[in-house]
PDB file of C-alpha atoms in Angstrom:
ATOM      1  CA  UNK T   1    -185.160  55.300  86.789  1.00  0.00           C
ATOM      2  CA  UNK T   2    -184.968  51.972  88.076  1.00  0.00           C
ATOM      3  CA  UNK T   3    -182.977  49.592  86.404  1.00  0.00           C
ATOM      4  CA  UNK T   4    -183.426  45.553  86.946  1.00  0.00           C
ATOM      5  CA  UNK T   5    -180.573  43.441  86.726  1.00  0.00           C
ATOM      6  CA  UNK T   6    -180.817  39.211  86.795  1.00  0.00           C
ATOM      7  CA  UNK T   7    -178.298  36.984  85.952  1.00  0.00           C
ATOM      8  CA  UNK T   8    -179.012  33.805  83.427  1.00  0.00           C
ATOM      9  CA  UNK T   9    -179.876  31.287  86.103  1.00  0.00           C
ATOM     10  CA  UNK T  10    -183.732  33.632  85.584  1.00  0.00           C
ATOM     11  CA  UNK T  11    -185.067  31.344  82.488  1.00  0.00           C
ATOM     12  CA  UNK T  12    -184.700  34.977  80.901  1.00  0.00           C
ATOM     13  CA  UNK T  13    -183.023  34.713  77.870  1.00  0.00           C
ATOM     14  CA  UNK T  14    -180.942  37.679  75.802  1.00  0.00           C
ATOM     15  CA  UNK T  15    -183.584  38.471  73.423  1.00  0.00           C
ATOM     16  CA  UNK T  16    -186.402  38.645  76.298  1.00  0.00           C
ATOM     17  CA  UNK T  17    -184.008  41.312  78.231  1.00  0.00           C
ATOM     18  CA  UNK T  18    -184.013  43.337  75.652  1.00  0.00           C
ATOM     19  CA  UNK T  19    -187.561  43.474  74.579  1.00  0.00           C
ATOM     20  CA  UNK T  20    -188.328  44.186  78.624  1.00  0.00           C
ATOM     21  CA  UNK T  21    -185.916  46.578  79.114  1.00  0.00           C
ATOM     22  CA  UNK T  22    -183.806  44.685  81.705  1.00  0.00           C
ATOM     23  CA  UNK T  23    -180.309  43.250  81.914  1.00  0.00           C
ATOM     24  CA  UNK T  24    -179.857  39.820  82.186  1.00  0.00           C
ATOM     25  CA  UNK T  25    -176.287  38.736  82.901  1.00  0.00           C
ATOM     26  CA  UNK T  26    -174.487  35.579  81.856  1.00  0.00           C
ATOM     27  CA  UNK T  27    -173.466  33.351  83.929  1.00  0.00           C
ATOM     28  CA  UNK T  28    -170.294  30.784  82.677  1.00  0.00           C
ATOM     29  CA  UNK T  29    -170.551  26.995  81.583  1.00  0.00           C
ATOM     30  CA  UNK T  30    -166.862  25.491  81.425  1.00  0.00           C
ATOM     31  CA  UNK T  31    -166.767  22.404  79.443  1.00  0.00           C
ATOM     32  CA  UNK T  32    -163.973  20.687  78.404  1.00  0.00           C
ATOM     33  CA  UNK T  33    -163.365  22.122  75.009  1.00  0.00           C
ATOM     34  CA  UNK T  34    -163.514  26.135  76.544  1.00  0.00           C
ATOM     35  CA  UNK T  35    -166.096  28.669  78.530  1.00  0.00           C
ATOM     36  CA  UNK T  36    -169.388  29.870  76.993  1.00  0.00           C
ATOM     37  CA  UNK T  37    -171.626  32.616  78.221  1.00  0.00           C
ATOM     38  CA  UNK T  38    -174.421  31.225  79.298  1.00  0.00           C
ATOM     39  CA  UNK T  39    -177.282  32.361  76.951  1.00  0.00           C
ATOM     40  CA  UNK T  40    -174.754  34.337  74.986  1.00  0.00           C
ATOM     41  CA  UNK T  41    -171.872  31.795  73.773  1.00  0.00           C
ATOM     42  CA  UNK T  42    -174.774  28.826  74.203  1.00  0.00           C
ATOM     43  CA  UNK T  43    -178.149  28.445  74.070  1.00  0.00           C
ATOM     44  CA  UNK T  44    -180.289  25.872  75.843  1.00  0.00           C
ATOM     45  CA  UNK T  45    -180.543  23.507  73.092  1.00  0.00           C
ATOM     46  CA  UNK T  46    -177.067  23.607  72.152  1.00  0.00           C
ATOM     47  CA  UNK T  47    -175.975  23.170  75.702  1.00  0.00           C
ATOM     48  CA  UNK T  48    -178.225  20.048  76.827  1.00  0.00           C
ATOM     49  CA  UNK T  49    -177.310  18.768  73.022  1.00  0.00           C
ATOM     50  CA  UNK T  50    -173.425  19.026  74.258  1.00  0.00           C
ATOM     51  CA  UNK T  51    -174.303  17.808  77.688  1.00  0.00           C
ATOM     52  CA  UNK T  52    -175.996  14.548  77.154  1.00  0.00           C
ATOM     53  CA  UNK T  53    -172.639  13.511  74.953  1.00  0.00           C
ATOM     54  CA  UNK T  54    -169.764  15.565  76.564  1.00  0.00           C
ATOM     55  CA  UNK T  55    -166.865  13.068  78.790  1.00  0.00           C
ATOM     56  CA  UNK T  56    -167.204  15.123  81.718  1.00  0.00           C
ATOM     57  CA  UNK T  57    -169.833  17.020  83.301  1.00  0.00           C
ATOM     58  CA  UNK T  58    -169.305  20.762  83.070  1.00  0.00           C
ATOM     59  CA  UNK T  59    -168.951  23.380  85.362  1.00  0.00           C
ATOM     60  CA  UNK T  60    -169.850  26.695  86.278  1.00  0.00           C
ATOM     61  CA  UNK T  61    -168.724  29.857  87.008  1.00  0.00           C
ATOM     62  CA  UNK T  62    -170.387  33.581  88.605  1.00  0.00           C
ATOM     63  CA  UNK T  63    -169.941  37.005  86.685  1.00  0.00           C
ATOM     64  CA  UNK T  64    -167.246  38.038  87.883  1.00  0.00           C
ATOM     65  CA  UNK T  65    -166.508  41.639  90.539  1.00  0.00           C
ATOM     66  CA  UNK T  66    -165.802  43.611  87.445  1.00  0.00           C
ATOM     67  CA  UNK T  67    -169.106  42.245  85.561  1.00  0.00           C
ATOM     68  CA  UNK T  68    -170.759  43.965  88.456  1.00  0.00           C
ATOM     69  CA  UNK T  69    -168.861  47.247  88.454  1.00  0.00           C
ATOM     70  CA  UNK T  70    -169.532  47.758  84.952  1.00  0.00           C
ATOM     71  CA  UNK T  71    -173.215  47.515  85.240  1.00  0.00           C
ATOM     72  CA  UNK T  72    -173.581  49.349  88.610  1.00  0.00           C
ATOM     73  CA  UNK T  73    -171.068  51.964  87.485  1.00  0.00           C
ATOM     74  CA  UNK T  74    -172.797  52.623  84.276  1.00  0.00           C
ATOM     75  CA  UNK T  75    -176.395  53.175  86.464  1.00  0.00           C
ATOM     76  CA  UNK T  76    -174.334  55.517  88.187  1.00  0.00           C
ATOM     77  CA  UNK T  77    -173.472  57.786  85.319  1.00  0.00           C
ATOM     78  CA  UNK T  78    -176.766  57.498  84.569  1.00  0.00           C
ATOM     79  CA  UNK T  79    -178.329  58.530  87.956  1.00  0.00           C
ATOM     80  CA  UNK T  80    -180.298  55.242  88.147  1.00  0.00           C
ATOM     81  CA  UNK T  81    -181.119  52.864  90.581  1.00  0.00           C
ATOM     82  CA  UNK T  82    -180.521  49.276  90.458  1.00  0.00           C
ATOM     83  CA  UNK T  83    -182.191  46.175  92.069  1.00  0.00           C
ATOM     84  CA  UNK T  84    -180.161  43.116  91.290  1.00  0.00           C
ATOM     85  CA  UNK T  85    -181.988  39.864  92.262  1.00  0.00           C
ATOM     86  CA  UNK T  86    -179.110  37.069  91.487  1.00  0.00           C
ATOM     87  CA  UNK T  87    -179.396  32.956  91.564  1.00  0.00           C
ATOM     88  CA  UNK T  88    -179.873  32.112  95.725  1.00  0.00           C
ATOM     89  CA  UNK T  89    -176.512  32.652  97.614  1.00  0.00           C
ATOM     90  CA  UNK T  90    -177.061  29.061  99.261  1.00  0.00           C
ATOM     91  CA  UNK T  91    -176.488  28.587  95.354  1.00  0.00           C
ATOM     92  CA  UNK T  92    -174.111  30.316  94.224  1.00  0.00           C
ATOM     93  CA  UNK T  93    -171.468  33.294  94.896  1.00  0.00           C
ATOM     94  CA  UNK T  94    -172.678  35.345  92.681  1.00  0.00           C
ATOM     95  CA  UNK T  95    -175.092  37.360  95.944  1.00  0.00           C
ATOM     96  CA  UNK T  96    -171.505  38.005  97.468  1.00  0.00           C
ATOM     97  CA  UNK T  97    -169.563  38.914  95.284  1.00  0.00           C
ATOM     98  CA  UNK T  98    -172.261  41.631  93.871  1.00  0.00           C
ATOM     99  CA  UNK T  99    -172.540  42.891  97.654  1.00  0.00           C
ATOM    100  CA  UNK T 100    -169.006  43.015  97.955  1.00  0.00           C
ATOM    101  CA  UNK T 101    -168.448  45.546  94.635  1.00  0.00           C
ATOM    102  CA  UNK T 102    -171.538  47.590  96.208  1.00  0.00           C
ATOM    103  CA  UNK T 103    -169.669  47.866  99.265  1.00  0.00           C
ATOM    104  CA  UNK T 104    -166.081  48.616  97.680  1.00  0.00           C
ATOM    105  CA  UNK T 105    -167.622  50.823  95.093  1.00  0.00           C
ATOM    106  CA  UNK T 106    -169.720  53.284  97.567  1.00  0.00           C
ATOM    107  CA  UNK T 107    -172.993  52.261  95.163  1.00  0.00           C
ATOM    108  CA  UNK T 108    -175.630  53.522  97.299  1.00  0.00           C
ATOM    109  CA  UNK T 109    -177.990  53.535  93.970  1.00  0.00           C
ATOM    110  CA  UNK T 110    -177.659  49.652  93.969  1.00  0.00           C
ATOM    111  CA  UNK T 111    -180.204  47.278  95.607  1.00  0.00           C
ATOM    112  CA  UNK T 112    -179.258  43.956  96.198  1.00  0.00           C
ATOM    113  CA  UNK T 113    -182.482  41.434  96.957  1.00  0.00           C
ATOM    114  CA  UNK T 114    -181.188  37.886  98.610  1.00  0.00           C
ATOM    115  CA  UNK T 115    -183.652  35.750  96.200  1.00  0.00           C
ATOM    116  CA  UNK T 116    -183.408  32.242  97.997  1.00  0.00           C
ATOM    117  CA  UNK T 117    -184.316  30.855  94.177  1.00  0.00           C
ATOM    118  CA  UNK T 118    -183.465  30.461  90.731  1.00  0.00           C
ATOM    119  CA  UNK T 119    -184.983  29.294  87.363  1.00  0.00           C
ATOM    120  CA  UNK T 120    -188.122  30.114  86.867  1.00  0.00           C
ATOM    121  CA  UNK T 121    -188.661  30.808  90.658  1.00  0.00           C
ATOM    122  CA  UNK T 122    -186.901  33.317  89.906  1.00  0.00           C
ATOM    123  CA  UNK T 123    -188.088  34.323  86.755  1.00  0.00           C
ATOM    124  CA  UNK T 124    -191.371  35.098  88.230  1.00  0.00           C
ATOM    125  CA  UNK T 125    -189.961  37.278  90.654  1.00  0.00           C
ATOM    126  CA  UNK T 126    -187.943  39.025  88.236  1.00  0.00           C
ATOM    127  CA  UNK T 127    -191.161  40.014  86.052  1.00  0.00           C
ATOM    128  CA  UNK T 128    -192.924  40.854  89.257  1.00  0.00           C
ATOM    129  CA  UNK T 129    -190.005  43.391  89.886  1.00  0.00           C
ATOM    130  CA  UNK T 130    -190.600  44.557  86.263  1.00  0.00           C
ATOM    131  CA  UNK T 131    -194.371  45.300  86.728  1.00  0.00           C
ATOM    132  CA  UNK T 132    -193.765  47.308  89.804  1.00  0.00           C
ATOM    133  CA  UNK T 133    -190.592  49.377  89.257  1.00  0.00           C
ATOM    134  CA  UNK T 134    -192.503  52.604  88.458  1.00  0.00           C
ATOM    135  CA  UNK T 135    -194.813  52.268  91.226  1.00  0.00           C
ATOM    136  CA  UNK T 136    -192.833  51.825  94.882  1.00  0.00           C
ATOM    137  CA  UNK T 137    -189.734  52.955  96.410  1.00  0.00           C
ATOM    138  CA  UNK T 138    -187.111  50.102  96.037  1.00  0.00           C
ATOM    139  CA  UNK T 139    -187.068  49.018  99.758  1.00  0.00           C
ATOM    140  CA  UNK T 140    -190.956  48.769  99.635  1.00  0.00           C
ATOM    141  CA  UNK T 141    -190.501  47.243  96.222  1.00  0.00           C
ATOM    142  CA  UNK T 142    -187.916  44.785  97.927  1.00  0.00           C
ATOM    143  CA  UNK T 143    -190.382  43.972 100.524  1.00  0.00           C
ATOM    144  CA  UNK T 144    -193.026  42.565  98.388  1.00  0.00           C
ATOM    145  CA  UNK T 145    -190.301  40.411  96.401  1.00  0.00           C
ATOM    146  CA  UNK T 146    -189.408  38.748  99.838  1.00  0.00           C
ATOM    147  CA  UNK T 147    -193.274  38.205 100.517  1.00  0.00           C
ATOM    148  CA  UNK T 148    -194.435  37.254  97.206  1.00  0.00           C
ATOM    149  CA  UNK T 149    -191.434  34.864  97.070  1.00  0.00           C
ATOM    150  CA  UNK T 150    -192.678  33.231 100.296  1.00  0.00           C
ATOM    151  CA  UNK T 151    -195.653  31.796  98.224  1.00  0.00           C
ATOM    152  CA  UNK T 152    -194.149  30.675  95.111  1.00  0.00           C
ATOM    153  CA  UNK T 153    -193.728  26.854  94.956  1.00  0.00           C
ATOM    154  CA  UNK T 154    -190.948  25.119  92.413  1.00  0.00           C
ATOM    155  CA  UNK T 155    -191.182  21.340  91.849  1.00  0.00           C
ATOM    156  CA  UNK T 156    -189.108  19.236  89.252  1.00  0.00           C
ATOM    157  CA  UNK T 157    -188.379  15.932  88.053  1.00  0.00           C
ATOM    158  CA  UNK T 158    -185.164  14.948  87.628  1.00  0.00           C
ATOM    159  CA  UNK T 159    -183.860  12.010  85.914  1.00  0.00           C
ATOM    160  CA  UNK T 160    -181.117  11.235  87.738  1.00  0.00           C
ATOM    161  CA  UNK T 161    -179.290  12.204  91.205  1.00  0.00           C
ATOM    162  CA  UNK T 162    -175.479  11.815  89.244  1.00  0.00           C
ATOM    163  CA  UNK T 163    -175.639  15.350  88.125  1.00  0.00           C
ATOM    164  CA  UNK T 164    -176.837  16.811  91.857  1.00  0.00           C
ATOM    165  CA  UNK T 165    -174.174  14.377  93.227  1.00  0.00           C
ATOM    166  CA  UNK T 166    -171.581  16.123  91.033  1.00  0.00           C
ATOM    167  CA  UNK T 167    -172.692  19.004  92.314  1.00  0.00           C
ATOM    168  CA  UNK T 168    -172.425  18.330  95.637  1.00  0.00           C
ATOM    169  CA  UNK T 169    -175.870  18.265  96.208  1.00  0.00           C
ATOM    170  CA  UNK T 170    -176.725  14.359  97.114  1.00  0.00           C
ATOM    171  CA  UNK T 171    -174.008  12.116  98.098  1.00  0.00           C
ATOM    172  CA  UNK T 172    -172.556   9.402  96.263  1.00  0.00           C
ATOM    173  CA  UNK T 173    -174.445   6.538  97.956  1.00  0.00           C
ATOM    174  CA  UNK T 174    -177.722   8.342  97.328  1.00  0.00           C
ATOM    175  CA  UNK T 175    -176.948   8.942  93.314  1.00  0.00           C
ATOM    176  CA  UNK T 176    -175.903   5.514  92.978  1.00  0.00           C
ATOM    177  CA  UNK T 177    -178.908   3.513  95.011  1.00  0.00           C
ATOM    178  CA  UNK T 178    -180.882   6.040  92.896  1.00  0.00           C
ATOM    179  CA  UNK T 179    -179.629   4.343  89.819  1.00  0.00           C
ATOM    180  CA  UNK T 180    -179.702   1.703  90.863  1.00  0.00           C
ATOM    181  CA  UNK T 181    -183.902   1.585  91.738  1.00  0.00           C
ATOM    182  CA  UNK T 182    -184.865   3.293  89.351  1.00  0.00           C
ATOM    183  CA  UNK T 183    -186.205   6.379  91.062  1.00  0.00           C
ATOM    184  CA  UNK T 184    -186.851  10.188  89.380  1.00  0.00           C
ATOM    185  CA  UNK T 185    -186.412  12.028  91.966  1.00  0.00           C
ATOM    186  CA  UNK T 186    -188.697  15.593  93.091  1.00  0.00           C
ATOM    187  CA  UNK T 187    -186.856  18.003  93.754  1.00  0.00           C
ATOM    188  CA  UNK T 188    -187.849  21.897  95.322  1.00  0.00           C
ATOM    189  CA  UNK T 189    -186.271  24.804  96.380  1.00  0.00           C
ATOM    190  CA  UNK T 190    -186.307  25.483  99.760  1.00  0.00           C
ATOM    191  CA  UNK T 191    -184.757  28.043 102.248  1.00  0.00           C
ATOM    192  CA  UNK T 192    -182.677  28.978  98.690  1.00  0.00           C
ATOM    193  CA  UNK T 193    -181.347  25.437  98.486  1.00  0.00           C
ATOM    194  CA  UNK T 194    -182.121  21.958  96.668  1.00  0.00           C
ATOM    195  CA  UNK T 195    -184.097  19.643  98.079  1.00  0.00           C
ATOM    196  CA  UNK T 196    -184.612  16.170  97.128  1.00  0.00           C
ATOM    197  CA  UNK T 197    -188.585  15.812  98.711  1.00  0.00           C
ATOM    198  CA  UNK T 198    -189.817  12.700  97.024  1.00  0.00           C
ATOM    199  CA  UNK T 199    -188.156   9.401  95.438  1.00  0.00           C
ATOM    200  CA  UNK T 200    -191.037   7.739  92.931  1.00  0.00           C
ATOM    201  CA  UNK T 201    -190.277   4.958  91.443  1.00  0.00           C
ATOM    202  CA  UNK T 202    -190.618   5.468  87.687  1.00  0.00           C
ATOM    203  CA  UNK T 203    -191.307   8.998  85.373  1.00  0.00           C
ATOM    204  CA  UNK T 204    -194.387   8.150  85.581  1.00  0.00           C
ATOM    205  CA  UNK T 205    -194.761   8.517  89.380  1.00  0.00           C
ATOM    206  CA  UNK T 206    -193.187  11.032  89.512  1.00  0.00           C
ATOM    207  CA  UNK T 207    -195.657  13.181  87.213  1.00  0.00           C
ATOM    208  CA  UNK T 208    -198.118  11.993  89.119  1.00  0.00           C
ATOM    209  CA  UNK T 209    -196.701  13.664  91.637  1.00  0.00           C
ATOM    210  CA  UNK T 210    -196.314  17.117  90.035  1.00  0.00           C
ATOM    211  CA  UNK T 211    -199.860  16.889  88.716  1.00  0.00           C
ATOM    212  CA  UNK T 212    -201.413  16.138  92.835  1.00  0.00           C
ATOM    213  CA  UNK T 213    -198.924  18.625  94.073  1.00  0.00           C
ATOM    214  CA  UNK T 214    -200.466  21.388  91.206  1.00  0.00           C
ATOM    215  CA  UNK T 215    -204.271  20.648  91.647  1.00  0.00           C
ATOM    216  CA  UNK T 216    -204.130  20.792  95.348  1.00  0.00           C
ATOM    217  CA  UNK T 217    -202.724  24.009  95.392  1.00  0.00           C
ATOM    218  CA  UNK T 218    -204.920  27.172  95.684  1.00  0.00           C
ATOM    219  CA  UNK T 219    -203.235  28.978  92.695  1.00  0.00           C
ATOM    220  CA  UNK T 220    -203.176  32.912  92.855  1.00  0.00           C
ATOM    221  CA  UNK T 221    -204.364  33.489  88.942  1.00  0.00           C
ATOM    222  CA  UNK T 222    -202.633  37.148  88.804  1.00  0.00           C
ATOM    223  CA  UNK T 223    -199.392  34.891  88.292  1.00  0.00           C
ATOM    224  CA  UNK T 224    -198.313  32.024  85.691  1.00  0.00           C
ATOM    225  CA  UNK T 225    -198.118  28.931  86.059  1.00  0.00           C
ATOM    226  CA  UNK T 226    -195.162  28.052  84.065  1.00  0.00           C
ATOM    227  CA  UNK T 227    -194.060  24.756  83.154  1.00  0.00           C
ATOM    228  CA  UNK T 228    -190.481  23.660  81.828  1.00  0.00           C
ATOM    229  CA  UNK T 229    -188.152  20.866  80.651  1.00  0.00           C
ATOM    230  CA  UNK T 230    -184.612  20.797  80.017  1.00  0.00           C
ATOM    231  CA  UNK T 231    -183.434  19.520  76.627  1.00  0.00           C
ATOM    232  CA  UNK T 232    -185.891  17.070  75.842  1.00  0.00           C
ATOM    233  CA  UNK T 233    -189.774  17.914  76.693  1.00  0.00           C
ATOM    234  CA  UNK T 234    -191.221  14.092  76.709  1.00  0.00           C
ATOM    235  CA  UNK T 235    -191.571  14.472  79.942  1.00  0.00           C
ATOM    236  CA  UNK T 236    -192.814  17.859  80.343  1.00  0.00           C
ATOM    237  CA  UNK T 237    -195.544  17.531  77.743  1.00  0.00           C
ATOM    238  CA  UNK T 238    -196.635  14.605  79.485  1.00  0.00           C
ATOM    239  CA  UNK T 239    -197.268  16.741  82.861  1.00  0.00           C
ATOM    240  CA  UNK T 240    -198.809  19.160  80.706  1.00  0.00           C
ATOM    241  CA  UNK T 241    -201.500  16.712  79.166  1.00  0.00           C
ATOM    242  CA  UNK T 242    -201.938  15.481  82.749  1.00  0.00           C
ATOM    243  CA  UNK T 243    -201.935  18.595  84.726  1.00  0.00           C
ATOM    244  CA  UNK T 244    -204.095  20.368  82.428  1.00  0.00           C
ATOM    245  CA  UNK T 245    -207.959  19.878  81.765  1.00  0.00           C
ATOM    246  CA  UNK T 246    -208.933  21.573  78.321  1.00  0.00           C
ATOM    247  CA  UNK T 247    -207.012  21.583  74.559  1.00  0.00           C
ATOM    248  CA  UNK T 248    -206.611  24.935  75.132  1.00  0.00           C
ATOM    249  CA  UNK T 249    -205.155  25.162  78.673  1.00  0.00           C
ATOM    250  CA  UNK T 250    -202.632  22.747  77.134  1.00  0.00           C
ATOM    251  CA  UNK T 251    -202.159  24.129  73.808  1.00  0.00           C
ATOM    252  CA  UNK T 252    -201.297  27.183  75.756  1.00  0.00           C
ATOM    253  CA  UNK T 253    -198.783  25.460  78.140  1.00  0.00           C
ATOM    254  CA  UNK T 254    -197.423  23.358  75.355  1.00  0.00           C
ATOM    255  CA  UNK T 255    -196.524  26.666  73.669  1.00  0.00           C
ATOM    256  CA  UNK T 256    -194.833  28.694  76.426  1.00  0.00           C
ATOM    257  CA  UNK T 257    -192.882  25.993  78.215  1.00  0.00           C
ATOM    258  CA  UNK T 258    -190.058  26.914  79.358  1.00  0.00           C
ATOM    259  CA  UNK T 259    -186.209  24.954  78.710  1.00  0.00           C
ATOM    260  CA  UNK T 260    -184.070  24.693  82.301  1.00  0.00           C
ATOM    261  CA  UNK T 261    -181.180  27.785  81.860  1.00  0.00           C
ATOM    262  CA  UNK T 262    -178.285  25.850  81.180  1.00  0.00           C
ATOM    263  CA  UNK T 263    -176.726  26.874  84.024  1.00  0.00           C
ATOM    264  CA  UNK T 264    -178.695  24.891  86.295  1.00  0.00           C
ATOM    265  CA  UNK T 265    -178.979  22.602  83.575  1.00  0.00           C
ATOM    266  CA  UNK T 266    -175.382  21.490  84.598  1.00  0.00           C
ATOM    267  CA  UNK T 267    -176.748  19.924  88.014  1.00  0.00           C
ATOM    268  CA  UNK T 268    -179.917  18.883  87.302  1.00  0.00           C
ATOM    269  CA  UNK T 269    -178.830  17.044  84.190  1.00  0.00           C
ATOM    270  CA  UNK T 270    -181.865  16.854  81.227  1.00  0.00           C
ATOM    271  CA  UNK T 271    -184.817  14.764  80.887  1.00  0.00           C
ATOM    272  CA  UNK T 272    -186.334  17.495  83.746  1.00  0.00           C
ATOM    273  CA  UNK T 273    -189.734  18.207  84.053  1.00  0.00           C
ATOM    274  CA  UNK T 274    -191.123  21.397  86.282  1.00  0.00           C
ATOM    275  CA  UNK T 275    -194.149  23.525  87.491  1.00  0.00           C
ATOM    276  CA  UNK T 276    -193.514  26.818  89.042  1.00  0.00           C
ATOM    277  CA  UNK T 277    -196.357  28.595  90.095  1.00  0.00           C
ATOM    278  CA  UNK T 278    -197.829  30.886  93.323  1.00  0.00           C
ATOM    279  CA  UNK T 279    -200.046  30.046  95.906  1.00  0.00           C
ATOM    280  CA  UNK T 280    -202.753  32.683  97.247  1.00  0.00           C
TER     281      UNK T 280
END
């Protein structure tokens, strides 16, 4: 059997895992006051409800090289395969440090996919895994992951560059002129990294924005389209009623958007408004 492991950066949360049969692991949020599990410990709302009034802006942390042991040692036992697909490694460490247990540990049953993504990006990719487990080997199954995720797009709002600059995303000069103007920056993933793309000046630009980048893409319809916010959805509901032609395509989008995992939340701050979606 083939087993599909994420981590929390997927937009997956705990309760979805289990109803899909995959494993989801957290990643770690380090405020001031202690850790929490992301998605375990703290959920979305309660994180962006402790972010927006916390001193200091959190940080993160990776599952750690035993995390990893303990799933791909237990798939082991079990005579299973795994295919982990983990937040980008231009993200975070957590594609290392999962190649370095396979290595240590001898796990030839474990399949590690380099996803260049995250969020819902990610998400997408993780369902697509899902649908075709049964069907292909893993390396073919692998193959179409790194193909399919060629022609997914990701494109957010964000209210403000502070929390990339904390990051280490933007630089200080660019958070601060940022600020200073005004502008909600779009941001993408690209190559498995942040980019800032666009700098409108004012939210409202900036959905603009979203909307023309959405309805001049040739959508492949065997995929969502799946919109999200993180912490507050003003903003996201707003794309929505833009982006969207009929009541129901935006009674439907309305109901299934998605909130930012908190821990990307950290560096993208709230007040976010995205489209993920895949182009034929």
């Amino acid at each position: 059997m083939i087993r599909i492991v994420t981590d929390s950066s997927a937009d997956i949360s705990q309760a979805e895992a289990k109803e899909w049969g995959i494993t989801v692991m957290p990643l770690t949020i380090i405020f001031e006051d202690g850790s929490y599990l992301d998605g375990v410990d703290i959920l979305p709302d309660q994180f962006y409800q402790k972010l927006v009034t916390c001193k200091n802006i959190p940080s993160t942390a990776q599952a750690s090289p035993a995390d990893y042991e303990s799933v791909f040692e237990e798939a082991r036992k079990a005579g299973d395969t795994v295919i982990l697909l983990p937040i980008s490694r231009k993200i975070s460490g957590s594609y290392g440090c999962a190649t370095m247990v396979k290595k240590q540990g001898n796990y030839d049953n474990v399949y590690i996919v380099d996803t260049l993504c995250t969020v819902s990006f990610l998400r997408i990719m993780v369902l697509e895994a899902l649908r075709l487990k049964d069907t292909m080997a893993p390396e073919q199954l692998i193959e179409h992951l790194e193909q399919l995720r060629k022609k997914i797009r990701l494109y957010a709002l964000v209210d403000t560059l502070e929390y990339l600059h904390k990051g280490g995303r933007v630089s200080r000069a660019s958070a601060t002129i940022g600020t200073l103007l005004n502008i909600k920056p779009i941001i993408t993933i690209m190559d498995g990294e942040v980019k800032v793309i666009a700098k409108p000046i004012s939210a409202r630009k900036a959905i603009d924005f979203l909307v023309d980048k959405k309805r001049s893409a040739d959508i492949d319809a065997n995929y969502p389209v799946i919109c999200g916010y993180s912490g507050d959805d003003t903003r996201c509901r707003a794309m929505i009623d833009k982006m969207f032609d009929t009541q129901e395509e935006k009674d439907y989008y309305l109901a299934h958007m998605q909130n930012v995992s908190p821990i990307v939340g950290v560096h993208t701050g709230p007040n976010v408004a995205v489209v993920v979606y895949v182009e034929k």
